[in-house]
mmCIF file of C-alpha atoms in Angstrom:
data_model
loop_
_atom_site.group_PDB
_atom_site.id
_atom_site.type_symbol
_atom_site.label_atom_id
_atom_site.label_comp_id
_atom_site.label_asym_id
_atom_site.label_seq_id
_atom_site.Cartn_x
_atom_site.Cartn_y
_atom_site.Cartn_z
ATOM 1 C CA GLU W 1 74.886 165.574 -123.234
ATOM 2 C CA ASP W 2 75.145 162.517 -125.473
ATOM 3 C CA GLN W 3 75.819 159.412 -123.391
ATOM 4 C CA VAL W 4 76.012 155.614 -123.662
ATOM 5 C CA THR W 5 75.730 153.272 -120.669
ATOM 6 C CA GLN W 6 76.224 149.519 -120.835
ATOM 7 C CA SER W 7 75.152 146.931 -118.290
ATOM 8 C CA PRO W 8 76.123 144.718 -116.691
ATOM 9 C CA GLU W 9 79.840 145.528 -116.509
ATOM 10 C CA ALA W 10 80.655 141.822 -116.383
ATOM 11 C CA LEU W 11 78.667 138.645 -116.920
ATOM 12 C CA ARG W 12 79.512 134.994 -116.357
ATOM 13 C CA LEU W 13 77.384 132.376 -118.086
ATOM 14 C CA GLN W 14 77.452 128.635 -118.328
ATOM 15 C CA GLU W 15 77.691 127.250 -121.839
ATOM 16 C CA GLY W 16 74.169 127.169 -123.260
ATOM 17 C CA GLU W 17 72.777 129.691 -120.763
ATOM 18 C CA SER W 18 71.138 132.472 -122.821
ATOM 19 C CA SER W 19 71.211 136.098 -121.662
ATOM 20 C CA SER W 20 71.047 139.727 -122.802
ATOM 21 C CA LEU W 21 73.390 142.684 -122.643
ATOM 22 C CA ASN W 22 71.975 146.188 -122.393
ATOM 23 C CA CYS W 23 73.044 149.462 -123.992
ATOM 24 C CA SER W 24 71.136 152.575 -122.903
ATOM 25 C CA TYR W 25 71.727 155.797 -124.785
ATOM 26 C CA THR W 26 70.842 159.460 -124.514
ATOM 27 C CA VAL W 27 71.304 161.444 -127.698
ATOM 28 C CA SER W 28 69.548 164.368 -129.328
ATOM 29 C CA GLY W 29 69.122 162.286 -132.475
ATOM 30 C CA LEU W 30 70.470 158.917 -133.572
ATOM 31 C CA ARG W 31 72.288 158.372 -136.831
ATOM 32 C CA GLY W 32 73.127 154.779 -135.912
ATOM 33 C CA LEU W 33 73.914 152.359 -133.085
ATOM 34 C CA PHE W 34 76.736 149.853 -133.379
ATOM 35 C CA TRP W 35 77.737 146.665 -131.595
ATOM 36 C CA TYR W 36 81.347 145.498 -131.566
ATOM 37 C CA ARG W 37 83.158 142.530 -130.071
ATOM 38 C CA GLN W 38 86.642 143.040 -128.621
ATOM 39 C CA ASP W 39 89.062 140.276 -127.662
ATOM 40 C CA PRO W 40 91.859 141.076 -125.193
ATOM 41 C CA GLY W 41 94.668 143.110 -126.764
ATOM 42 C CA LYS W 42 92.881 143.444 -130.107
ATOM 43 C CA GLY W 43 90.887 146.068 -131.947
ATOM 44 C CA PRO W 44 87.087 146.032 -131.852
ATOM 45 C CA GLU W 45 85.426 143.825 -134.467
ATOM 46 C CA PHE W 46 82.153 144.968 -136.026
ATOM 47 C CA LEU W 47 78.991 142.983 -135.330
ATOM 48 C CA PHE W 48 75.864 145.033 -136.151
ATOM 49 C CA THR W 49 74.530 148.460 -137.097
ATOM 50 C CA LEU W 50 70.980 149.452 -136.144
ATOM 51 C CA TYR W 51 69.395 152.617 -137.487
ATOM 52 C CA SER W 52 65.854 152.954 -136.146
ATOM 53 C CA ALA W 53 63.612 151.752 -133.323
ATOM 54 C CA GLY W 54 62.133 148.332 -133.960
ATOM 55 C CA GLU W 55 65.026 147.134 -136.070
ATOM 56 C CA GLU W 56 66.567 143.709 -135.353
ATOM 57 C CA LYS W 57 69.627 141.954 -136.773
ATOM 58 C CA GLU W 58 70.967 138.438 -136.233
ATOM 59 C CA LYS W 59 74.248 136.674 -136.701
ATOM 60 C CA GLU W 60 74.755 133.109 -135.505
ATOM 61 C CA ARG W 61 73.993 133.106 -131.745
ATOM 62 C CA LEU W 62 73.698 136.905 -131.530
ATOM 63 C CA LYS W 63 70.663 139.089 -132.049
ATOM 64 C CA ALA W 64 70.613 142.865 -131.650
ATOM 65 C CA THR W 65 67.465 144.911 -131.111
ATOM 66 C CA LEU W 66 66.827 148.645 -130.849
ATOM 67 C CA THR W 67 64.258 150.853 -129.111
ATOM 68 C CA LYS W 68 64.194 154.643 -128.793
ATOM 69 C CA LYS W 69 66.204 154.507 -125.569
ATOM 70 C CA GLU W 70 68.183 151.277 -125.556
ATOM 71 C CA SER W 71 69.560 148.334 -127.454
ATOM 72 C CA PHE W 72 69.903 144.732 -126.399
ATOM 73 C CA LEU W 73 72.377 142.127 -127.552
ATOM 74 C CA HIS W 74 70.790 138.747 -126.993
ATOM 75 C CA ILE W 75 73.110 135.747 -126.829
ATOM 76 C CA THR W 76 71.398 132.404 -127.370
ATOM 77 C CA ALA W 77 73.076 129.208 -126.148
ATOM 78 C CA PRO W 78 76.503 130.822 -125.845
ATOM 79 C CA LYS W 79 79.741 128.915 -126.280
ATOM 80 C CA PRO W 80 83.135 129.553 -124.632
ATOM 81 C CA GLU W 81 84.364 131.183 -127.851
ATOM 82 C CA ASP W 82 81.752 133.919 -127.337
ATOM 83 C CA SER W 83 83.785 135.140 -124.354
ATOM 84 C CA ALA W 84 84.866 138.723 -125.100
ATOM 85 C CA THR W 85 84.045 142.323 -124.281
ATOM 86 C CA TYR W 86 81.011 143.612 -126.149
ATOM 87 C CA LEU W 87 80.973 147.316 -126.955
ATOM 88 C CA CYS W 88 78.056 149.512 -127.910
ATOM 89 C CA ALA W 89 78.531 152.828 -129.727
ATOM 90 C CA VAL W 90 76.248 155.525 -131.092
ATOM 91 C CA GLN W 91 76.681 158.170 -133.720
ATOM 92 C CA PRO W 92 74.463 161.152 -132.802
ATOM 93 C CA THR W 93 73.040 163.500 -135.415
ATOM 94 C CA THR W 94 74.572 166.527 -133.719
ATOM 95 C CA SER W 95 74.797 169.132 -136.450
ATOM 96 C CA GLY W 96 78.170 169.465 -138.125
ATOM 97 C CA THR W 97 79.855 166.637 -136.256
ATOM 98 C CA TYR W 98 80.462 162.978 -136.993
ATOM 99 C CA LYS W 99 81.560 161.743 -133.599
ATOM 100 C CA TYR W 100 81.141 158.243 -132.253
ATOM 101 C CA ILE W 101 80.418 157.686 -128.553
ATOM 102 C CA PHE W 102 81.224 154.341 -126.967
ATOM 103 C CA GLY W 103 79.994 152.693 -123.804
ATOM 104 C CA THR W 104 82.472 151.084 -121.419
ATOM 105 C CA GLY W 105 81.514 147.571 -122.498
ATOM 106 C CA THR W 106 80.281 144.323 -120.991
ATOM 107 C CA ARG W 107 82.906 141.649 -120.275
ATOM 108 C CA LEU W 108 81.342 138.279 -121.037
ATOM 109 C CA LYS W 109 82.807 135.014 -119.825
ATOM 110 C CA VAL W 110 81.198 131.754 -120.973
ATOM 111 C CA LEU W 111 82.211 128.709 -118.976
ATOM 112 C CA ALA W 112 82.368 125.229 -120.492
ATOM 113 C CA GLU O 1 93.392 142.161 -147.574
ATOM 114 C CA ALA O 2 91.351 145.154 -146.416
ATOM 115 C CA GLN O 3 92.888 146.462 -143.237
ATOM 116 C CA VAL O 4 93.898 149.306 -140.965
ATOM 117 C CA THR O 5 97.518 149.183 -139.846
ATOM 118 C CA GLN O 6 99.192 151.022 -136.985
ATOM 119 C CA ASN O 7 102.827 151.452 -136.068
ATOM 120 C CA PRO O 8 104.419 150.964 -133.698
ATOM 121 C CA ARG O 9 102.365 148.353 -131.823
ATOM 122 C CA TYR O 10 104.186 149.009 -128.575
ATOM 123 C CA LEU O 11 106.044 152.130 -127.477
ATOM 124 C CA ILE O 12 107.706 153.142 -124.239
ATOM 125 C CA THR O 13 108.912 156.735 -124.074
ATOM 126 C CA VAL O 14 109.709 159.486 -121.607
ATOM 127 C CA THR O 15 107.853 162.654 -120.721
ATOM 128 C CA GLY O 16 108.291 165.425 -123.267
ATOM 129 C CA LYS O 17 109.805 163.396 -126.108
ATOM 130 C CA LYS O 18 107.765 163.987 -129.243
ATOM 131 C CA LEU O 19 106.339 160.905 -130.921
ATOM 132 C CA THR O 20 104.167 159.949 -133.866
ATOM 133 C CA VAL O 21 101.933 156.919 -134.210
ATOM 134 C CA THR O 22 101.141 156.114 -137.816
ATOM 135 C CA CYS O 23 97.846 154.819 -139.173
ATOM 136 C CA SER O 24 97.165 153.650 -142.707
ATOM 137 C CA GLN O 25 94.129 152.110 -144.423
ATOM 138 C CA ASN O 26 93.839 150.424 -147.810
ATOM 139 C CA MET O 27 90.050 150.609 -148.223
ATOM 140 C CA ASN O 28 89.851 154.059 -149.836
ATOM 141 C CA HIS O 29 87.863 155.286 -146.836
ATOM 142 C CA GLU O 30 87.093 158.981 -146.415
ATOM 143 C CA TYR O 31 86.667 158.925 -142.615
ATOM 144 C CA MET O 32 89.487 158.150 -140.194
ATOM 145 C CA SER O 33 89.630 158.485 -136.443
ATOM 146 C CA TRP O 34 91.793 158.017 -133.364
ATOM 147 C CA TYR O 35 90.624 156.630 -130.010
ATOM 148 C CA ARG O 36 92.208 155.941 -126.690
ATOM 149 C CA GLN O 37 91.025 153.118 -124.454
ATOM 150 C CA ASP O 38 91.476 153.211 -120.704
ATOM 151 C CA PRO O 39 90.149 150.813 -118.025
ATOM 152 C CA GLY O 40 86.772 151.938 -116.767
ATOM 153 C CA LEU O 41 86.528 154.743 -119.332
ATOM 154 C CA GLY O 42 86.067 152.770 -122.499
ATOM 155 C CA LEU O 43 86.930 154.027 -125.975
ATOM 156 C CA ARG O 44 87.092 157.801 -126.254
ATOM 157 C CA GLN O 45 87.454 159.622 -129.538
ATOM 158 C CA ILE O 46 90.462 161.940 -129.820
ATOM 159 C CA TYR O 47 90.222 163.363 -133.350
ATOM 160 C CA TYR O 48 88.549 162.408 -136.580
ATOM 161 C CA SER O 49 88.889 163.371 -140.220
ATOM 162 C CA MET O 50 86.109 163.420 -142.774
ATOM 163 C CA ASN O 51 88.462 163.922 -145.713
ATOM 164 C CA VAL O 52 91.929 165.067 -146.727
ATOM 165 C CA GLU O 53 92.825 168.314 -144.931
ATOM 166 C CA VAL O 54 89.587 168.153 -142.881
ATOM 167 C CA THR O 55 89.915 167.253 -139.202
ATOM 168 C CA ASP O 56 87.784 167.836 -136.119
ATOM 169 C CA LYS O 57 88.046 167.305 -132.398
ATOM 170 C CA GLY O 58 86.561 164.345 -130.614
ATOM 171 C CA ASP O 59 85.906 164.270 -126.894
ATOM 172 C CA VAL O 60 89.512 164.178 -125.619
ATOM 173 C CA PRO O 61 91.736 166.157 -128.061
ATOM 174 C CA GLU O 62 93.980 167.923 -125.511
ATOM 175 C CA GLY O 63 97.663 167.053 -125.907
ATOM 176 C CA TYR O 64 97.253 165.508 -129.367
ATOM 177 C CA LYS O 65 97.659 166.665 -132.940
ATOM 178 C CA VAL O 66 96.639 165.038 -136.201
ATOM 179 C CA SER O 67 97.083 165.711 -139.885
ATOM 180 C CA ARG O 68 95.450 164.290 -143.008
ATOM 181 C CA LYS O 69 97.598 165.068 -146.016
ATOM 182 C CA GLU O 70 96.787 161.850 -147.852
ATOM 183 C CA LYS O 71 93.576 159.864 -147.909
ATOM 184 C CA ARG O 72 95.136 156.636 -146.658
ATOM 185 C CA ASN O 73 97.201 158.028 -143.753
ATOM 186 C CA PHE O 74 96.189 159.676 -140.496
ATOM 187 C CA PRO O 75 99.095 160.031 -138.051
ATOM 188 C CA LEU O 76 98.625 160.877 -134.370
ATOM 189 C CA ILE O 77 101.233 163.243 -132.944
ATOM 190 C CA LEU O 78 102.059 163.737 -129.270
ATOM 191 C CA GLU O 79 104.348 166.762 -129.195
ATOM 192 C CA SER O 80 105.082 166.620 -125.467
ATOM 193 C CA PRO O 81 103.781 163.355 -124.049
ATOM 194 C CA SER O 82 102.878 163.121 -120.378
ATOM 195 C CA PRO O 83 102.230 160.070 -118.172
ATOM 196 C CA ASN O 84 98.455 160.620 -118.349
ATOM 197 C CA GLN O 85 98.670 159.807 -122.049
ATOM 198 C CA THR O 86 99.710 156.255 -121.232
ATOM 199 C CA SER O 87 96.974 154.260 -122.891
ATOM 200 C CA LEU O 88 95.947 151.851 -125.640
ATOM 201 C CA TYR O 89 95.361 153.724 -128.887
ATOM 202 C CA PHE O 90 93.235 152.613 -131.826
ATOM 203 C CA CYS O 91 92.919 154.008 -135.297
ATOM 204 C CA ALA O 92 89.727 153.369 -137.264
ATOM 205 C CA SER O 93 88.371 154.110 -140.716
ATOM 206 C CA SER O 94 84.977 154.088 -142.431
ATOM 207 C CA LEU O 95 83.372 155.027 -145.732
ATOM 208 C CA GLY O 96 82.489 158.554 -144.628
ATOM 209 C CA SER O 97 79.210 158.693 -146.497
ATOM 210 C CA GLY O 98 77.712 161.060 -143.929
ATOM 211 C CA GLY O 99 75.523 158.265 -142.627
ATOM 212 C CA ALA O 100 76.144 155.760 -139.849
ATOM 213 C CA ASP O 101 79.079 153.948 -141.387
ATOM 214 C CA THR O 102 80.779 150.918 -139.907
ATOM 215 C CA GLN O 103 84.201 151.669 -138.500
ATOM 216 C CA TYR O 104 87.058 149.224 -139.020
ATOM 217 C CA PHE O 105 89.713 149.258 -136.338
ATOM 218 C CA GLY O 106 93.442 148.746 -136.369
ATOM 219 C CA PRO O 107 95.235 146.363 -133.987
ATOM 220 C CA GLY O 108 96.122 149.035 -131.443
ATOM 221 C CA THR O 109 99.236 150.780 -130.135
ATOM 222 C CA ARG O 110 100.107 150.388 -126.478
ATOM 223 C CA LEU O 111 101.872 153.548 -125.323
ATOM 224 C CA THR O 112 103.660 153.978 -122.006
ATOM 225 C CA VAL O 113 104.953 157.420 -121.036
ATOM 226 C CA LEU O 114 107.394 157.377 -118.113
#
């Protein structure tokens, strides 16, 4: 069964304290892996798409990496405005379907 | 402005009273989808549509109906809502190229079924 697991569930960091969020996935084949940011009461906002193992993408203080079994979202020197829930999703290559499967997210709180 | 819109944003209703949540996108996207988000369960896909008149079930389709008569609109219908359908609902759209396309999400509809 296709599955996505994110860890930790919640993370508190001091401003400037770098860390990583993990997204482990089990799929028969991977069409793509996505990272989203979600602020309370709002829709998810797209961050990155990764397609194959070894791929990396960066945006400001965020860097996403991908292996055959997991993805990491590295946050370098975070600021309070980086506080949000970070969601990981995969699109498996299951024949004839175009589903997206989301993890339950990591709630990040960055303290000033 | 490119966007996905949903209406209503908030809805309180009673068990069994049929309702429709509308979703519209102005990006000429082929793919549209509905999700529900519940604490501890994350975002779960209800239905998706690859094109006009083409829909398919996601992981939690029971109790919901959808239709795609126009490219820009993808309404979610609850014909007989029950309290376990109380949730935060999101509509999303993407290019629908057949590859791993980025989904763009609407602002959400918070539904309470009493």
